[in-house]
C-alpha positions as CSV (number, residue, x, y, z in Angstrom):
1,X,-53.9,-28.9,-41.7
2,X,-51.2,-27.5,-39.7
3,X,-48.6,-29.4,-40.4
4,X,-46.1,-27.4,-38.1
5,X,-48.1,-28.6,-35.2
6,X,-48.6,-31.6,-36.2
7,X,-45.0,-32.5,-36.4
8,X,-44.1,-31.4,-33.0
9,X,-47.2,-33.5,-31.3
10,X,-46.1,-36.2,-33.1
11,X,-42.6,-35.4,-32.5
12,X,-44.3,-34.9,-28.5
13,X,-45.4,-38.1,-28.4
14,X,-42.9,-40.1,-29.9
15,X,-40.6,-38.5,-27.1
16,X,-42.7,-39.4,-24.7
17,X,-43.4,-43.3,-25.7
18,X,-39.7,-43.5,-25.8
19,X,-38.0,-41.7,-23.2
20,X,-41.0,-41.0,-20.2
21,X,-43.3,-43.9,-20.6
22,X,-40.7,-45.7,-17.9
23,X,-39.6,-46.1,-14.7
24,X,-37.1,-43.8,-13.7
25,X,-35.7,-46.1,-11.0
26,X,-36.0,-49.4,-13.1
27,X,-36.6,-48.6,-16.3
28,X,-39.3,-51.0,-16.9
29,X,-42.3,-49.5,-18.9
30,X,-45.2,-47.7,-17.3
31,X,-47.4,-44.8,-17.5
32,X,-45.8,-42.5,-14.9
33,X,-42.1,-41.3,-14.3
34,X,-41.7,-44.5,-11.4
35,X,-43.6,-47.9,-11.2
36,X,-45.6,-49.0,-8.3
37,X,-42.9,-51.9,-7.2
38,X,-39.9,-49.1,-6.6
39,X,-42.1,-46.9,-5.3
40,X,-43.2,-49.5,-2.7
41,X,-39.6,-49.5,-1.3
42,X,-39.7,-46.0,-0.7
43,X,-38.8,-45.4,2.9
44,X,-42.8,-43.9,3.7
45,X,-42.7,-41.4,6.6
46,X,-45.8,-43.6,8.5
47,X,-44.9,-42.7,12.7
48,X,-44.1,-39.1,13.1
49,X,-44.5,-35.9,14.8
50,X,-47.6,-34.2,14.2
51,X,-46.0,-31.1,13.7
52,X,-42.3,-30.9,12.4
53,X,-43.0,-34.4,10.9
54,X,-39.7,-36.4,12.3
55,X,-40.0,-39.6,12.2
56,X,-40.9,-41.7,15.6
57,X,-41.9,-44.8,17.2
58,X,-45.0,-43.5,18.2
59,X,-47.8,-42.2,15.8
60,X,-48.6,-38.7,15.3
61,X,-47.4,-37.4,18.4
62,X,-45.4,-34.5,19.3
63,X,-41.8,-34.8,20.1
64,X,-40.7,-33.1,23.0
65,X,-38.9,-30.5,20.9
66,X,-42.2,-29.1,19.7
67,X,-43.5,-29.1,23.0
68,X,-41.3,-27.2,24.1
69,X,-40.4,-25.2,20.9
70,X,-43.3,-25.0,18.3
71,X,-41.7,-24.4,14.9
72,X,-42.9,-21.0,13.8
73,X,-44.1,-22.9,10.4
74,X,-47.9,-24.3,10.2
75,X,-47.9,-27.4,8.9
76,X,-44.9,-29.9,7.7
77,X,-45.2,-32.3,4.8
78,X,-42.5,-34.9,4.4
79,X,-43.8,-37.7,2.9
80,X,-40.8,-40.2,3.7
81,X,-37.7,-40.8,5.7
82,X,-33.9,-40.2,4.1
83,X,-32.8,-43.3,4.2
84,X,-32.6,-46.5,1.3
85,X,-33.7,-45.5,-1.8
86,X,-34.9,-41.7,-1.7
87,X,-31.6,-41.4,0.4
88,X,-29.5,-42.5,-2.8
89,X,-32.0,-40.7,-5.6
90,X,-31.5,-37.4,-3.9
91,X,-27.3,-37.9,-3.7
92,X,-27.3,-38.5,-7.0
93,X,-29.3,-35.5,-7.9
94,X,-26.8,-33.3,-5.7
95,X,-23.8,-35.0,-6.4
96,X,-23.9,-37.1,-9.2
97,X,-25.6,-34.9,-11.6
98,X,-28.8,-37.5,-11.5
99,X,-31.0,-34.8,-12.2
100,X,-33.6,-37.2,-13.8
101,X,-34.4,-38.7,-10.8
102,X,-36.1,-34.9,-10.0
103,X,-39.2,-35.8,-12.5
104,X,-40.2,-39.4,-10.5
105,X,-39.7,-37.2,-7.0
106,X,-41.5,-34.3,-7.8
107,X,-43.9,-36.9,-9.6
108,X,-45.1,-38.5,-5.8
109,X,-44.9,-35.2,-3.6
110,X,-46.9,-33.3,-6.1
111,X,-49.6,-36.6,-5.5
112,X,-49.1,-36.3,-1.7
113,X,-49.8,-32.9,-1.3
114,X,-53.1,-33.0,-3.4
115,X,-53.5,-35.7,-0.8
116,X,-52.8,-33.2,1.5
117,X,-54.6,-30.0,1.3
118,X,-58.2,-29.0,1.2
119,X,-58.9,-27.4,-2.4
120,X,-59.4,-24.0,-0.8
121,X,-56.2,-24.1,1.4
122,X,-53.0,-24.3,-1.5
123,X,-50.9,-21.2,-0.6
124,X,-50.2,-18.9,-2.6
125,X,-46.3,-18.8,-3.4
126,X,-43.4,-21.5,-3.5
127,X,-40.4,-20.5,-2.6
128,X,-37.0,-23.0,-2.1
129,X,-34.2,-23.0,0.2
130,X,-31.0,-21.9,-2.2
131,X,-27.7,-23.1,-1.8
132,X,-25.2,-20.1,-1.6
133,X,-23.5,-18.8,-5.1
134,X,-20.1,-20.5,-4.9
135,X,-22.4,-24.3,-4.2
136,X,-24.1,-23.9,-7.2
137,X,-20.8,-23.0,-9.3
138,X,-19.4,-25.9,-7.9
139,X,-22.4,-28.1,-9.0
140,X,-23.1,-26.3,-12.2
141,X,-27.0,-26.2,-10.9
142,X,-29.4,-25.4,-7.8
143,X,-30.9,-28.5,-7.0
144,X,-33.9,-27.0,-4.7
145,X,-34.7,-24.9,-7.7
146,X,-34.9,-27.6,-10.1
147,X,-37.2,-29.4,-8.4
148,X,-39.4,-26.2,-7.1
149,X,-39.7,-25.9,-11.2
150,X,-40.8,-29.3,-11.9
151,X,-42.7,-29.7,-8.5
152,X,-44.7,-26.3,-9.7
153,X,-45.1,-27.5,-13.2
154,X,-47.0,-31.2,-12.1
155,X,-49.0,-29.3,-9.5
156,X,-50.2,-27.0,-12.2
157,X,-50.8,-30.1,-14.1
158,X,-53.4,-31.2,-11.7
159,X,-54.6,-27.8,-9.6
160,X,-54.8,-25.5,-13.2
161,X,-55.5,-21.9,-11.7
162,X,-55.3,-22.7,-8.0
163,X,-51.7,-23.4,-8.1
164,X,-49.2,-21.7,-6.3
165,X,-47.2,-19.3,-8.3
166,X,-43.1,-19.7,-8.3
167,X,-41.2,-16.5,-8.6
168,X,-38.8,-16.1,-11.5
169,X,-36.4,-14.8,-9.2
170,X,-36.6,-16.8,-5.4
171,X,-36.7,-13.9,-3.3
172,X,-34.7,-16.4,-0.2
173,X,-31.4,-15.6,-1.1
174,X,-28.3,-17.4,0.7
175,X,-25.8,-14.2,1.4
176,X,-23.4,-17.2,3.7
177,X,-21.2,-19.9,2.3
178,X,-21.7,-22.5,5.2
179,X,-20.2,-26.1,5.1
180,X,-22.2,-28.6,3.5
181,X,-25.0,-30.1,6.0
182,X,-24.3,-33.8,5.7
183,X,-20.9,-33.2,6.9
184,X,-22.0,-31.8,9.7
185,X,-23.2,-33.2,13.1
186,X,-26.7,-32.6,14.8
187,X,-24.7,-29.7,17.4
188,X,-22.6,-28.2,14.4
189,X,-26.0,-28.0,12.4
190,X,-27.9,-26.8,15.6
191,X,-24.9,-23.6,15.9
192,X,-24.7,-22.6,12.1
193,X,-25.0,-19.1,11.7
194,X,-29.0,-17.7,11.7
195,X,-28.3,-14.9,9.9
196,X,-27.1,-17.3,6.7
197,X,-30.1,-16.0,4.3
198,X,-31.7,-12.4,3.3
199,X,-35.2,-11.7,1.9
200,X,-34.6,-10.1,-1.6
201,X,-38.3,-9.1,-3.2
202,X,-42.3,-9.6,-2.2
203,X,-43.4,-12.8,-0.9
204,X,-47.4,-14.0,-0.5
205,X,-49.7,-13.8,2.4
206,X,-49.8,-17.7,2.7
207,X,-45.8,-19.2,1.6
208,X,-45.1,-22.5,1.0
209,X,-41.2,-23.1,1.5
210,X,-39.6,-25.9,-0.5
211,X,-36.5,-27.9,0.4
212,X,-35.0,-31.6,-0.7
213,X,-34.7,-33.1,2.8
214,X,-34.8,-31.2,6.8
215,X,-32.4,-32.5,9.2
216,X,-32.5,-30.8,12.7
217,X,-34.9,-27.9,11.5
218,X,-32.6,-25.2,12.2
219,X,-32.7,-23.5,8.8
220,X,-36.5,-24.1,7.9
221,X,-37.2,-22.4,10.9
222,X,-34.6,-19.7,10.7
223,X,-35.8,-19.1,6.8
224,X,-39.3,-18.9,8.4
225,X,-38.8,-16.1,10.6
226,X,-37.4,-14.5,8.3
227,X,-40.5,-14.7,6.0
228,X,-43.1,-14.2,8.9
229,X,-40.6,-10.9,9.8
230,X,-41.2,-10.3,6.3
231,X,-45.0,-10.2,6.4
232,X,-46.0,-13.6,5.3
233,X,-48.8,-14.7,7.4
234,X,-48.9,-18.6,7.3
235,X,-45.6,-20.8,5.9
236,X,-45.9,-24.4,5.3
237,X,-42.9,-26.6,4.5
238,X,-43.0,-28.6,1.9
239,X,-39.9,-31.4,1.8
240,X,-39.2,-34.7,0.0
241,X,-37.8,-36.5,2.9
242,X,-37.5,-36.2,7.2
243,X,-34.1,-37.5,8.5
244,X,-34.7,-39.7,11.3
245,X,-33.1,-39.2,14.6
246,X,-30.2,-42.0,14.4
247,X,-29.1,-39.9,11.0
248,X,-27.7,-37.1,12.7
């Protein structure tokens, strides 16, 4: 008998029983990282523009912006609105070291992605919108990198070999330290420099671009154009939440 393997397995079981089999929000015992009542409190993005997933008062009708200037990406996945408990959890991750909330958010996003993609339509590669090195140094970590890593881990368990790859070194780099998006108005966000990012490394033909929150969509669109110019044939957007108009 392999006692070393047995002890490792038992320790993992005890750790999971003590720390993982509970809701990360309310700490009630449950089989997943988020209990049903807490998930029911998440503001689902049910009425939205069919292209950019901007929350609207109508169901799945293209917004005026997408009708006049369609975004360059193929599809956008944004299961929640950036308000209420979702906004609190994401702010906690970014500004209060609440990295333990990454697990339940990525668990829910991975479930939504599984429901959204046909078996043969998965992207080949996951890239994430990075923070500037000085911002990473200030916070101590890059939240989008941590989220993308956990998301890929969840998808690997569900998809196996069909799971998109996540490069060890993200080829998408932020080269200009612009002001934090939450501190800018909508007009200021739209005027932010379009050359804040650059690519340094190979990319796949079908790419999933991940970010935590999509506000005006200017950053996402600029990064998408950069990927398409570099050889990507299709870019899909994956975000946790989309900001309603009234929020910016």
